[in-house]
PDB file of N, CA, C and O in Angstrom:
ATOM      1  N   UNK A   1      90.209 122.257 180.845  1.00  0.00           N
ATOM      2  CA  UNK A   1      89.363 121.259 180.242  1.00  0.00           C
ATOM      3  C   UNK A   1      87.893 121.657 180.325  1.00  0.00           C
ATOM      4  O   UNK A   1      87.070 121.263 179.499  1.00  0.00           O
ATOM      5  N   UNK A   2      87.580 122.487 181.399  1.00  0.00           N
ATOM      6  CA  UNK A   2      86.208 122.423 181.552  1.00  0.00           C
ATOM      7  C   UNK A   2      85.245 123.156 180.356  1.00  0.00           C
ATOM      8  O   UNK A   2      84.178 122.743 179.900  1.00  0.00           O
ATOM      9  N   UNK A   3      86.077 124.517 179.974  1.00  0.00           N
ATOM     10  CA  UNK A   3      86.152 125.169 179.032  1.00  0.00           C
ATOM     11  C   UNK A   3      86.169 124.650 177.690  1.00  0.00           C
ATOM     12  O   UNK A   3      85.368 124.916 176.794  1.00  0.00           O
ATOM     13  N   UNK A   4      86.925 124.066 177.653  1.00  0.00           N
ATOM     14  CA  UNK A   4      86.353 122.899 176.083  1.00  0.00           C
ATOM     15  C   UNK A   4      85.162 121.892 176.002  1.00  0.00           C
ATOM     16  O   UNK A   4      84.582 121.536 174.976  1.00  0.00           O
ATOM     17  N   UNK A   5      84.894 121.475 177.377  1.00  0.00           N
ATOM     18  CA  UNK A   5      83.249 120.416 177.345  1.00  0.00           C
ATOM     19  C   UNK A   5      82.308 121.787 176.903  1.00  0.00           C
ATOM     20  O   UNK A   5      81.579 121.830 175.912  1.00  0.00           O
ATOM     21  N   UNK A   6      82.556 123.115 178.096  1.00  0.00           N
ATOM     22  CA  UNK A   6      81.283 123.598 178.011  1.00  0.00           C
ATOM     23  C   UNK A   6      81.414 124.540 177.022  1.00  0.00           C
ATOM     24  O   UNK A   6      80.559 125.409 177.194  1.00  0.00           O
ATOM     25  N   UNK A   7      82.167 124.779 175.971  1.00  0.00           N
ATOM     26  CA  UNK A   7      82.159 125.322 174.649  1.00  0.00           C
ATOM     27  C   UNK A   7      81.954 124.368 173.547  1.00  0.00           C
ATOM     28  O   UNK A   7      81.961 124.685 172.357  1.00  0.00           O
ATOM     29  N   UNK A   8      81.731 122.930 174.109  1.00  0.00           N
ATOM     30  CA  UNK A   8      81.371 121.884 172.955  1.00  0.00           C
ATOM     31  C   UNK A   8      79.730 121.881 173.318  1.00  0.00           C
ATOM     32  O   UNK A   8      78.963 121.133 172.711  1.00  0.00           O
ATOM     33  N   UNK A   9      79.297 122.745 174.314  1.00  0.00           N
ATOM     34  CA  UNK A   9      77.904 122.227 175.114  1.00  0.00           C
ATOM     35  C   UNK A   9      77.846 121.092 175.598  1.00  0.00           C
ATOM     36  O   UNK A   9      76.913 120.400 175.189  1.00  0.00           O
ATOM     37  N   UNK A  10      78.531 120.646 176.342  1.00  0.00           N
ATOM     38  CA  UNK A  10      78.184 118.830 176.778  1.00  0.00           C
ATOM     39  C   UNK A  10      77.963 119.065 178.278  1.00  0.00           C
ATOM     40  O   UNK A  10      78.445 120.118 178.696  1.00  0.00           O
ATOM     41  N   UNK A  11      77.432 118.416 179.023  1.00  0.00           N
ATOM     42  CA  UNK A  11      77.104 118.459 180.684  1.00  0.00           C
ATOM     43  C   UNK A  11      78.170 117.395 180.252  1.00  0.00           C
ATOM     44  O   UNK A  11      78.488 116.902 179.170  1.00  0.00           O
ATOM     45  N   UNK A  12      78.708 117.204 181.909  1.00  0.00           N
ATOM     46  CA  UNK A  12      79.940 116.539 182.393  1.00  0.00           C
ATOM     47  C   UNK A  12      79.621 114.437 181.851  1.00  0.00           C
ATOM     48  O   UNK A  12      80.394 113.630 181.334  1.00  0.00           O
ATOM     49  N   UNK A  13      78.226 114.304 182.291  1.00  0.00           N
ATOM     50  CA  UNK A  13      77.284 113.322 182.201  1.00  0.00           C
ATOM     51  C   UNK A  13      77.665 113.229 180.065  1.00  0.00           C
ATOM     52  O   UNK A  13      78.445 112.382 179.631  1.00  0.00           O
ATOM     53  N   UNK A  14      77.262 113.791 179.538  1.00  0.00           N
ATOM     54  CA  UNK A  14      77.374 113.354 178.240  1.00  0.00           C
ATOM     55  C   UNK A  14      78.965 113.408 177.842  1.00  0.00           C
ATOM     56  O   UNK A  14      79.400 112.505 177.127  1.00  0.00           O
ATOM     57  N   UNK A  15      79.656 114.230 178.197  1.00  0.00           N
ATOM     58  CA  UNK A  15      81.184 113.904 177.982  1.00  0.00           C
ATOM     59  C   UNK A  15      81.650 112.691 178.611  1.00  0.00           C
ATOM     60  O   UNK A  15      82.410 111.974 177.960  1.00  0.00           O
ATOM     61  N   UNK A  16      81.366 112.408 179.590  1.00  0.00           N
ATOM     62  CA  UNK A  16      81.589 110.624 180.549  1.00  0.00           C
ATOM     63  C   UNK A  16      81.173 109.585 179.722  1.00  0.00           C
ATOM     64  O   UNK A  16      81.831 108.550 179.610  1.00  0.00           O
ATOM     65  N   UNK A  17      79.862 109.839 178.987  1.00  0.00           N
ATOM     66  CA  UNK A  17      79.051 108.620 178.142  1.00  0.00           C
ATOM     67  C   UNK A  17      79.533 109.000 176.929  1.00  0.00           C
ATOM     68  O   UNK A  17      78.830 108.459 176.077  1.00  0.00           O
ATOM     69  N   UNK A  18      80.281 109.583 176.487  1.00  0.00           N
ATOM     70  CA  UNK A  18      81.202 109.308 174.698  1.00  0.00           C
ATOM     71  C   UNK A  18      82.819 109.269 174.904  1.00  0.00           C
ATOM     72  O   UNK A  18      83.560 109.258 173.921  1.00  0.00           O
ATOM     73  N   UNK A  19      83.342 109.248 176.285  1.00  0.00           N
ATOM     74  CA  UNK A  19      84.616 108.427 176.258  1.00  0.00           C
ATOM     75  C   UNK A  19      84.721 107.579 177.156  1.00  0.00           C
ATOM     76  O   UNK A  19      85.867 107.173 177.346  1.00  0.00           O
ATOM     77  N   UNK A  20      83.896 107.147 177.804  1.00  0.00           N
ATOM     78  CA  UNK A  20      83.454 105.677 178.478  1.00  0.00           C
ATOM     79  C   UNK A  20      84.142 106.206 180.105  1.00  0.00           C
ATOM     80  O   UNK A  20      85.047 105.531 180.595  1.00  0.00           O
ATOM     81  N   UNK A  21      83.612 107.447 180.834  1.00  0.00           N
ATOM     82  CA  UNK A  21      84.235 107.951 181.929  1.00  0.00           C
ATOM     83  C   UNK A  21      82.729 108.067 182.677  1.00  0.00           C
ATOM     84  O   UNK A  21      81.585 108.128 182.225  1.00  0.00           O
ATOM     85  N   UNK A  22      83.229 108.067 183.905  1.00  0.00           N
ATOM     86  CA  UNK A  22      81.970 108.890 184.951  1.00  0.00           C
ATOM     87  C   UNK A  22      81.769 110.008 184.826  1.00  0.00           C
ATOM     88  O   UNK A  22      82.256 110.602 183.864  1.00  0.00           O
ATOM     89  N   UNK A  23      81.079 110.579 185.645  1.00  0.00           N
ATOM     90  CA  UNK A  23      80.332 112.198 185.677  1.00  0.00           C
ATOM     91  C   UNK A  23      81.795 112.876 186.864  1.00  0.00           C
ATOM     92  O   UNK A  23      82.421 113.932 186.770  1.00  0.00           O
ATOM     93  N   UNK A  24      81.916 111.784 187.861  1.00  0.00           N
ATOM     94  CA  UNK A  24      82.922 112.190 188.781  1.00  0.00           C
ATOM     95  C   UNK A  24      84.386 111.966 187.831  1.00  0.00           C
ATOM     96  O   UNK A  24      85.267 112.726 188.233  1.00  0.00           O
ATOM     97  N   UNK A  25      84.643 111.450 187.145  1.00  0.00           N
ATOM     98  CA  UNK A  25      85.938 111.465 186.981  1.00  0.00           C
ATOM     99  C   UNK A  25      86.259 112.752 186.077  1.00  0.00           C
ATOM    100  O   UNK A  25      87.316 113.382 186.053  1.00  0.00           O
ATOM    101  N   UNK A  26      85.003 113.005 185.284  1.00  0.00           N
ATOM    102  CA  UNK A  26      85.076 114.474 184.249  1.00  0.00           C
ATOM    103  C   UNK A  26      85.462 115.470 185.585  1.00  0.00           C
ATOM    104  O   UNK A  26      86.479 116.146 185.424  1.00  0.00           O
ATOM    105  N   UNK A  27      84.863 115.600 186.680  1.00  0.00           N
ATOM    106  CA  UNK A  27      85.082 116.804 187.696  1.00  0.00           C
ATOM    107  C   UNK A  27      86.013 116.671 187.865  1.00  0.00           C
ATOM    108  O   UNK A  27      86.781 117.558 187.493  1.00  0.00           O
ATOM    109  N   UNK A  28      86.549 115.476 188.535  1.00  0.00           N
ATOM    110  CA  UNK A  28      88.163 115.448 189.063  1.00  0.00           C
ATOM    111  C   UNK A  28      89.084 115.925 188.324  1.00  0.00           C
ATOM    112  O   UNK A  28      89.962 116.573 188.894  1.00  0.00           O
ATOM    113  N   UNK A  29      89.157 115.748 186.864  1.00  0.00           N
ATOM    114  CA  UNK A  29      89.994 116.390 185.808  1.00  0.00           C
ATOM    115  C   UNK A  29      89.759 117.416 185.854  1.00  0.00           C
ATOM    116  O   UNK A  29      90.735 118.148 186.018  1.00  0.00           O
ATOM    117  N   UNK A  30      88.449 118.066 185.750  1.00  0.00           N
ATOM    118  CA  UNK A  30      88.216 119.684 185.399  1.00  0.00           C
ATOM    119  C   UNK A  30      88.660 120.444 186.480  1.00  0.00           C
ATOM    120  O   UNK A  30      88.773 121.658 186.316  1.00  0.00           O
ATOM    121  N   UNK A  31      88.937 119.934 187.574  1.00  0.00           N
ATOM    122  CA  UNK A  31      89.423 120.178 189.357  1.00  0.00           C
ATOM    123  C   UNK A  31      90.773 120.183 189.557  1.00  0.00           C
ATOM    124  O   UNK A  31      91.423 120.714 190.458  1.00  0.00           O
ATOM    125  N   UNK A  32      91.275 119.261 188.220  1.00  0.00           N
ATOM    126  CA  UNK A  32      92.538 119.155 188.964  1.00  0.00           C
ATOM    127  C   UNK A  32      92.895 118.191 189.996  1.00  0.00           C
ATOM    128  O   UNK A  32      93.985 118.217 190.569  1.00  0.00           O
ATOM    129  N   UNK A  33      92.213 117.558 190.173  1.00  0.00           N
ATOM    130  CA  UNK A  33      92.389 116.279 191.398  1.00  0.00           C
ATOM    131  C   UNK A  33      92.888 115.502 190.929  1.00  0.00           C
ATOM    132  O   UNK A  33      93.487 114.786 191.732  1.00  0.00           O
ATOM    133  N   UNK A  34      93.016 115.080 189.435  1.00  0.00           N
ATOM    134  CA  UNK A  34      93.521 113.700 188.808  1.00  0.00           C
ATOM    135  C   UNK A  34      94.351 114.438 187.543  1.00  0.00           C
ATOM    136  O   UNK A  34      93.931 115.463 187.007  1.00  0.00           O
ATOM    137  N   UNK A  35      95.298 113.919 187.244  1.00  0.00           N
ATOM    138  CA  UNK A  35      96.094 113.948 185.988  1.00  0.00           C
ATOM    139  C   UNK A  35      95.242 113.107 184.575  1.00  0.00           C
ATOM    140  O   UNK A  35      95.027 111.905 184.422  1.00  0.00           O
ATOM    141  N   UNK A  36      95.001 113.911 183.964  1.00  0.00           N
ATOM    142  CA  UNK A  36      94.599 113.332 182.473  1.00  0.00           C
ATOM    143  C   UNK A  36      95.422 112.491 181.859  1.00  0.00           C
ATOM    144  O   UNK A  36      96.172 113.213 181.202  1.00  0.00           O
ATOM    145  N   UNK A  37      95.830 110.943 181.628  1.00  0.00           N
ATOM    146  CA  UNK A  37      95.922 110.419 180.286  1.00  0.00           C
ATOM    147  C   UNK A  37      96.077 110.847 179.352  1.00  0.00           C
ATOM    148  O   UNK A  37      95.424 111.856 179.084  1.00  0.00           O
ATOM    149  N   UNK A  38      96.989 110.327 178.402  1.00  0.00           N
ATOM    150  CA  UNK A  38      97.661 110.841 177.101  1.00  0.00           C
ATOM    151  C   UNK A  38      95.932 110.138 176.674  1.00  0.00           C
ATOM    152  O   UNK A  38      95.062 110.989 176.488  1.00  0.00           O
ATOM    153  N   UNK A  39      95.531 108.681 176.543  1.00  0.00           N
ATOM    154  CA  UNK A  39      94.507 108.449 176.064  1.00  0.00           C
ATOM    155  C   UNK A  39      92.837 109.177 176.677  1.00  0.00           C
ATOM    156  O   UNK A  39      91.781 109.381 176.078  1.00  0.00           O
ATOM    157  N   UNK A  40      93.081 109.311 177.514  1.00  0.00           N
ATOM    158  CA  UNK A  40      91.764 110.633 178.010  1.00  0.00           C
ATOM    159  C   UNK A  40      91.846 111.815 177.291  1.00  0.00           C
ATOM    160  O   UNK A  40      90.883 112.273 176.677  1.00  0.00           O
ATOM    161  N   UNK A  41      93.297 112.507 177.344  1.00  0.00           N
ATOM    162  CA  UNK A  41      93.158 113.525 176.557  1.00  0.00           C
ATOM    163  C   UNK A  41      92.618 113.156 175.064  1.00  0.00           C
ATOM    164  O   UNK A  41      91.485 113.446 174.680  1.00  0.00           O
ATOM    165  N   UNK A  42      93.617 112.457 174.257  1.00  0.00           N
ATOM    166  CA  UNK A  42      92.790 112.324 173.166  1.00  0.00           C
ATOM    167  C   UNK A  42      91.728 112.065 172.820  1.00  0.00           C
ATOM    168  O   UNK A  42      91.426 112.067 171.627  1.00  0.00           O
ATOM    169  N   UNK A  43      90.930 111.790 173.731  1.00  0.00           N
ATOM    170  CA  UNK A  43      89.459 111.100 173.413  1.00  0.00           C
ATOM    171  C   UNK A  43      88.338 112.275 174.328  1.00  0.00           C
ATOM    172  O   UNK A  43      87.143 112.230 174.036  1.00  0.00           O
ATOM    173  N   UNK A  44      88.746 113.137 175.253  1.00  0.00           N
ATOM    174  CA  UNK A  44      88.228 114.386 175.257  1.00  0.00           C
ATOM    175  C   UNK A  44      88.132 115.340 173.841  1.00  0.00           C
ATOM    176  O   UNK A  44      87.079 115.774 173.373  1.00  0.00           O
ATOM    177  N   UNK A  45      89.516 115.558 173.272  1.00  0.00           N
ATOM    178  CA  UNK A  45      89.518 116.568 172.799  1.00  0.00           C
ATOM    179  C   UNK A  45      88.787 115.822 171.682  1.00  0.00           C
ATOM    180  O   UNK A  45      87.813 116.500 171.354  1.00  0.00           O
ATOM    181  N   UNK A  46      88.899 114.293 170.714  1.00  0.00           N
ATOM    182  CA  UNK A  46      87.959 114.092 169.626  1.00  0.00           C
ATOM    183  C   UNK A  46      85.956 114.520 170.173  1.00  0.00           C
ATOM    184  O   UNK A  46      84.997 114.913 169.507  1.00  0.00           O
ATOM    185  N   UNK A  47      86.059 114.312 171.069  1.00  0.00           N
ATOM    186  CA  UNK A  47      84.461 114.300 171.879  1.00  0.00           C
ATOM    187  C   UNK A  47      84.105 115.635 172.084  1.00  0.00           C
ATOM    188  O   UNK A  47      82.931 115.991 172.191  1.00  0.00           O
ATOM    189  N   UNK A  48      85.112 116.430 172.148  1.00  0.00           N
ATOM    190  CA  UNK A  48      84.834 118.203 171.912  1.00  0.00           C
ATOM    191  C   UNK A  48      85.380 118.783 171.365  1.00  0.00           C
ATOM    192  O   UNK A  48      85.835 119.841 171.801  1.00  0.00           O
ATOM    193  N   UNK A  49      85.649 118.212 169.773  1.00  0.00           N
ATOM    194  CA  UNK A  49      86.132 118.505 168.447  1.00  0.00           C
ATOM    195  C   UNK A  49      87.392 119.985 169.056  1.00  0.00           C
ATOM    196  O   UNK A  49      87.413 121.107 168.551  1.00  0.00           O
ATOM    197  N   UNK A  50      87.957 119.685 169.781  1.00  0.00           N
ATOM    198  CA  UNK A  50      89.229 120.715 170.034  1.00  0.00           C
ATOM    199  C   UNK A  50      90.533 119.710 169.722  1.00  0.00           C
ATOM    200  O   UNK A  50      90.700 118.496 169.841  1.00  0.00           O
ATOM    201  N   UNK A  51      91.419 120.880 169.237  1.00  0.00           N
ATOM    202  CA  UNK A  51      92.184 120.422 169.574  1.00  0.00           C
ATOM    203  C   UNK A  51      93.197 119.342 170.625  1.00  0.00           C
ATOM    204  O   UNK A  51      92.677 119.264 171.738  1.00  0.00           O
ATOM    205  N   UNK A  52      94.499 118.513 170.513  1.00  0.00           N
ATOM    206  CA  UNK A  52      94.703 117.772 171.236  1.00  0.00           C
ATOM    207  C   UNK A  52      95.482 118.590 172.497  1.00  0.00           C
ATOM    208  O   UNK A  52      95.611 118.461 173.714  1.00  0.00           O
ATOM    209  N   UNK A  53      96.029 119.742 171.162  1.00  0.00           N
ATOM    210  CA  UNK A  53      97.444 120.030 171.726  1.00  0.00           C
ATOM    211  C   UNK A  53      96.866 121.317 173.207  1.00  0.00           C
ATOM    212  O   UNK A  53      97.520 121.689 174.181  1.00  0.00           O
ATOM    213  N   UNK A  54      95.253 121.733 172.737  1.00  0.00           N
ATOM    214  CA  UNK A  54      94.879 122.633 173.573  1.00  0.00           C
ATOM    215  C   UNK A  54      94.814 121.937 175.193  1.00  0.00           C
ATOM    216  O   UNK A  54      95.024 122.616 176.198  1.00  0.00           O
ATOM    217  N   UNK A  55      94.558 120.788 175.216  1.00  0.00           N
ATOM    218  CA  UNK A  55      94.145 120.151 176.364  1.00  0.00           C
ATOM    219  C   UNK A  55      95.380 120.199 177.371  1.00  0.00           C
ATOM    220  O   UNK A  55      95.368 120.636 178.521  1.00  0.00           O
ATOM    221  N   UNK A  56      96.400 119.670 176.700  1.00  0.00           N
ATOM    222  CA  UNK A  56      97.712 119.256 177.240  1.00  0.00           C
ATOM    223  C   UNK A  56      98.443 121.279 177.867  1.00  0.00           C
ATOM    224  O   UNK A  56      99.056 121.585 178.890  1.00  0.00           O
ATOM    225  N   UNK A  57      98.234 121.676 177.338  1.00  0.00           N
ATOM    226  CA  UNK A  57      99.243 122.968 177.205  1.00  0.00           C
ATOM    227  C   UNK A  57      98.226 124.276 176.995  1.00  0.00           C
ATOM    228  O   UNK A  57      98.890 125.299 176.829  1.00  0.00           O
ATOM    229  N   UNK A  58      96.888 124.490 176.961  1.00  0.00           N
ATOM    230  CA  UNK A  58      96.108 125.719 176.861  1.00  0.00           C
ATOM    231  C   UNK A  58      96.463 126.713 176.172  1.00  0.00           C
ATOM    232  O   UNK A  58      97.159 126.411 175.202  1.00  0.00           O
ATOM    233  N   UNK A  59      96.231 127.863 176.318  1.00  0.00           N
ATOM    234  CA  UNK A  59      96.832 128.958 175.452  1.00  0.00           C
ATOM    235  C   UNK A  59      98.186 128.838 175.335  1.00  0.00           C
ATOM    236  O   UNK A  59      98.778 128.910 174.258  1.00  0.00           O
ATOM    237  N   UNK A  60      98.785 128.631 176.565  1.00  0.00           N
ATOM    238  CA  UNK A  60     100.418 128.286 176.441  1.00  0.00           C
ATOM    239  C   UNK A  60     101.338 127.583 175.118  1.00  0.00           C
ATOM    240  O   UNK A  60     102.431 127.825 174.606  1.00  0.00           O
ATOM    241  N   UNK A  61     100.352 126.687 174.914  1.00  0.00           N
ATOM    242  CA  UNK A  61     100.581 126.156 173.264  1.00  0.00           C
ATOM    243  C   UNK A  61     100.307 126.628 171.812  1.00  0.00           C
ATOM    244  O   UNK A  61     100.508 126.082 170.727  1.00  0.00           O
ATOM    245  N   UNK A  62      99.930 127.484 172.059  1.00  0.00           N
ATOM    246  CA  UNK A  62      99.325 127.952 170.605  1.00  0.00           C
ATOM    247  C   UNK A  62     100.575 128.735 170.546  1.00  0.00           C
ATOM    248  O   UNK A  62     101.377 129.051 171.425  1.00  0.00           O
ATOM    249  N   UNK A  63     100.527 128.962 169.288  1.00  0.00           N
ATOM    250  CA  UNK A  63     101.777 129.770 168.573  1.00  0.00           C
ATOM    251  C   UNK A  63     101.090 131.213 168.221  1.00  0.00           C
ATOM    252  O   UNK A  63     100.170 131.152 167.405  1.00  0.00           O
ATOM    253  N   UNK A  64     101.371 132.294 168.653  1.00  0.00           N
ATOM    254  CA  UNK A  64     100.894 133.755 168.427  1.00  0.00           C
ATOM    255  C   UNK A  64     101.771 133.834 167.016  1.00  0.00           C
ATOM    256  O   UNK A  64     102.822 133.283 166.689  1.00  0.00           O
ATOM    257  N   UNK A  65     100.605 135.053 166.097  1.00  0.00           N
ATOM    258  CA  UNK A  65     101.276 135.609 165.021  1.00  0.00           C
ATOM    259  C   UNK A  65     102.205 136.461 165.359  1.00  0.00           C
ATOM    260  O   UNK A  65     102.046 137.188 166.340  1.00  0.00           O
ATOM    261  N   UNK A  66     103.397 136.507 164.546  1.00  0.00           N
ATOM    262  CA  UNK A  66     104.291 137.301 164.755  1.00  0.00           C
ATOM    263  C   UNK A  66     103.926 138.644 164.754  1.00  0.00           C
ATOM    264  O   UNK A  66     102.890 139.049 164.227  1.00  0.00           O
ATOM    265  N   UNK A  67     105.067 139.637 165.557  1.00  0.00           N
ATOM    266  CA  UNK A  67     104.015 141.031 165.330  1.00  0.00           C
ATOM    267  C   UNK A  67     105.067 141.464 164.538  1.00  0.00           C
ATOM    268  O   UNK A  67     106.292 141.360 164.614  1.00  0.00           O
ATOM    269  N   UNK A  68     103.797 142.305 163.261  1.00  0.00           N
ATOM    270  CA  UNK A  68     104.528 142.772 162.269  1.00  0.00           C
ATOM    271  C   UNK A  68     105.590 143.735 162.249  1.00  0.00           C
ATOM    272  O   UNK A  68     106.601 143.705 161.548  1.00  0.00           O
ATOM    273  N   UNK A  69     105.211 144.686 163.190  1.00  0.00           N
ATOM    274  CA  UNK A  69     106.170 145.731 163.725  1.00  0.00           C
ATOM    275  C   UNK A  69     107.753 145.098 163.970  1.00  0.00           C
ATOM    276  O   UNK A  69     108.766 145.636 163.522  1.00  0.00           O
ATOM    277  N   UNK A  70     107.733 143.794 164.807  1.00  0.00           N
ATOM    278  CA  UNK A  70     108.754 143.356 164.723  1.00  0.00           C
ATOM    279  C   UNK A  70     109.416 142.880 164.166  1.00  0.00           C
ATOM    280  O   UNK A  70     110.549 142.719 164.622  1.00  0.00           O
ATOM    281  N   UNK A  71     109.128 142.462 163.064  1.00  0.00           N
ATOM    282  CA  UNK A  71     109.231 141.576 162.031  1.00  0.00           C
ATOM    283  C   UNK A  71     110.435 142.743 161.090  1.00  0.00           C
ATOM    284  O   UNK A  71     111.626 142.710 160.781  1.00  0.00           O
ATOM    285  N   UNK A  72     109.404 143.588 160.931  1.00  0.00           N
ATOM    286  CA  UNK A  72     110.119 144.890 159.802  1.00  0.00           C
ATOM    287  C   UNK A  72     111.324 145.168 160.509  1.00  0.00           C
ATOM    288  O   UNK A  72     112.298 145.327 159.774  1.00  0.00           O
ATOM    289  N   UNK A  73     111.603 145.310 162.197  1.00  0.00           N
ATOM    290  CA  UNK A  73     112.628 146.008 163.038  1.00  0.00           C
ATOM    291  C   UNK A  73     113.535 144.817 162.218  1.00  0.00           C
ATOM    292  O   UNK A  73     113.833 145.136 161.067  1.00  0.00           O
ATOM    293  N   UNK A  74     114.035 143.401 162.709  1.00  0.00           N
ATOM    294  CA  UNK A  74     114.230 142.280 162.625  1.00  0.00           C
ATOM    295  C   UNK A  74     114.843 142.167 160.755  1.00  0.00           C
ATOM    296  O   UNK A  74     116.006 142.086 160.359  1.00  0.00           O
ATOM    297  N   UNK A  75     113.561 142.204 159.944  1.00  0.00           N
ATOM    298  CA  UNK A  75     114.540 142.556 158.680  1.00  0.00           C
ATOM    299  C   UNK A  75     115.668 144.140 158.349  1.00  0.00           C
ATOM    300  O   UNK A  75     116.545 144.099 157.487  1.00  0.00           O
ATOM    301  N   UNK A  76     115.428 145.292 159.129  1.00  0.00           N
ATOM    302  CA  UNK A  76     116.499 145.806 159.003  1.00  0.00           C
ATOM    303  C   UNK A  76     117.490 145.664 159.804  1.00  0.00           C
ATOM    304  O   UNK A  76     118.530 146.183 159.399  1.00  0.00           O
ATOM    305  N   UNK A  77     117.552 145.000 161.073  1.00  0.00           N
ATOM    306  CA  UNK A  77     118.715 144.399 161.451  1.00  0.00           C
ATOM    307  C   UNK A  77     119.570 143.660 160.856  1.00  0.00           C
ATOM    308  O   UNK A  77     120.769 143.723 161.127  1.00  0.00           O
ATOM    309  N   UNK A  78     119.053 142.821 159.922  1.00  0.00           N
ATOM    310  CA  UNK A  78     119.706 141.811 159.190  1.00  0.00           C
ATOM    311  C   UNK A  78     120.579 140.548 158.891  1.00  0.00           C
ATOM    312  O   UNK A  78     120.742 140.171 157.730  1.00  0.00           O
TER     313      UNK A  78
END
């Protein structure tokens, strides 16, 4: 999470004051001390125009392009 405030540029203080949170509760999340809300998450990620699905699941969620190399192996298998 922390990585999405500070790639939106927000101090912890302006991410708290556009989803109605403290300065401490942004740390505790970015720490790991507290579990995020289905409704925190969503209202982080609208407040640092990211994705929802990045918050919940990080790179782990994104879908990689297929690699082409494999792709070609894969159609002559058939």
């Amino acid at each position: 999470m922390r990585a999405v405030r500070v790639f939106a540029d927000l101090t912890r203080e302006e991410l708290g004051r556009r989803i109605g949170a403290s300065p401490r509760t942004i740390r505790r999340l970015e720490d790991d001390q507290r579990r995020m809300t289905d409704r925190e998450r969503a209202r982080i990620a609208w407040a640092c125009g990211a994705p929802e699905w990045f918050l919940a699941s990080g790179w782990e969620g994104a879908q990689s392009p297929a690699d082409p190399a494999q792709e070609s192996q894969d159609d002559r298998d058939g």
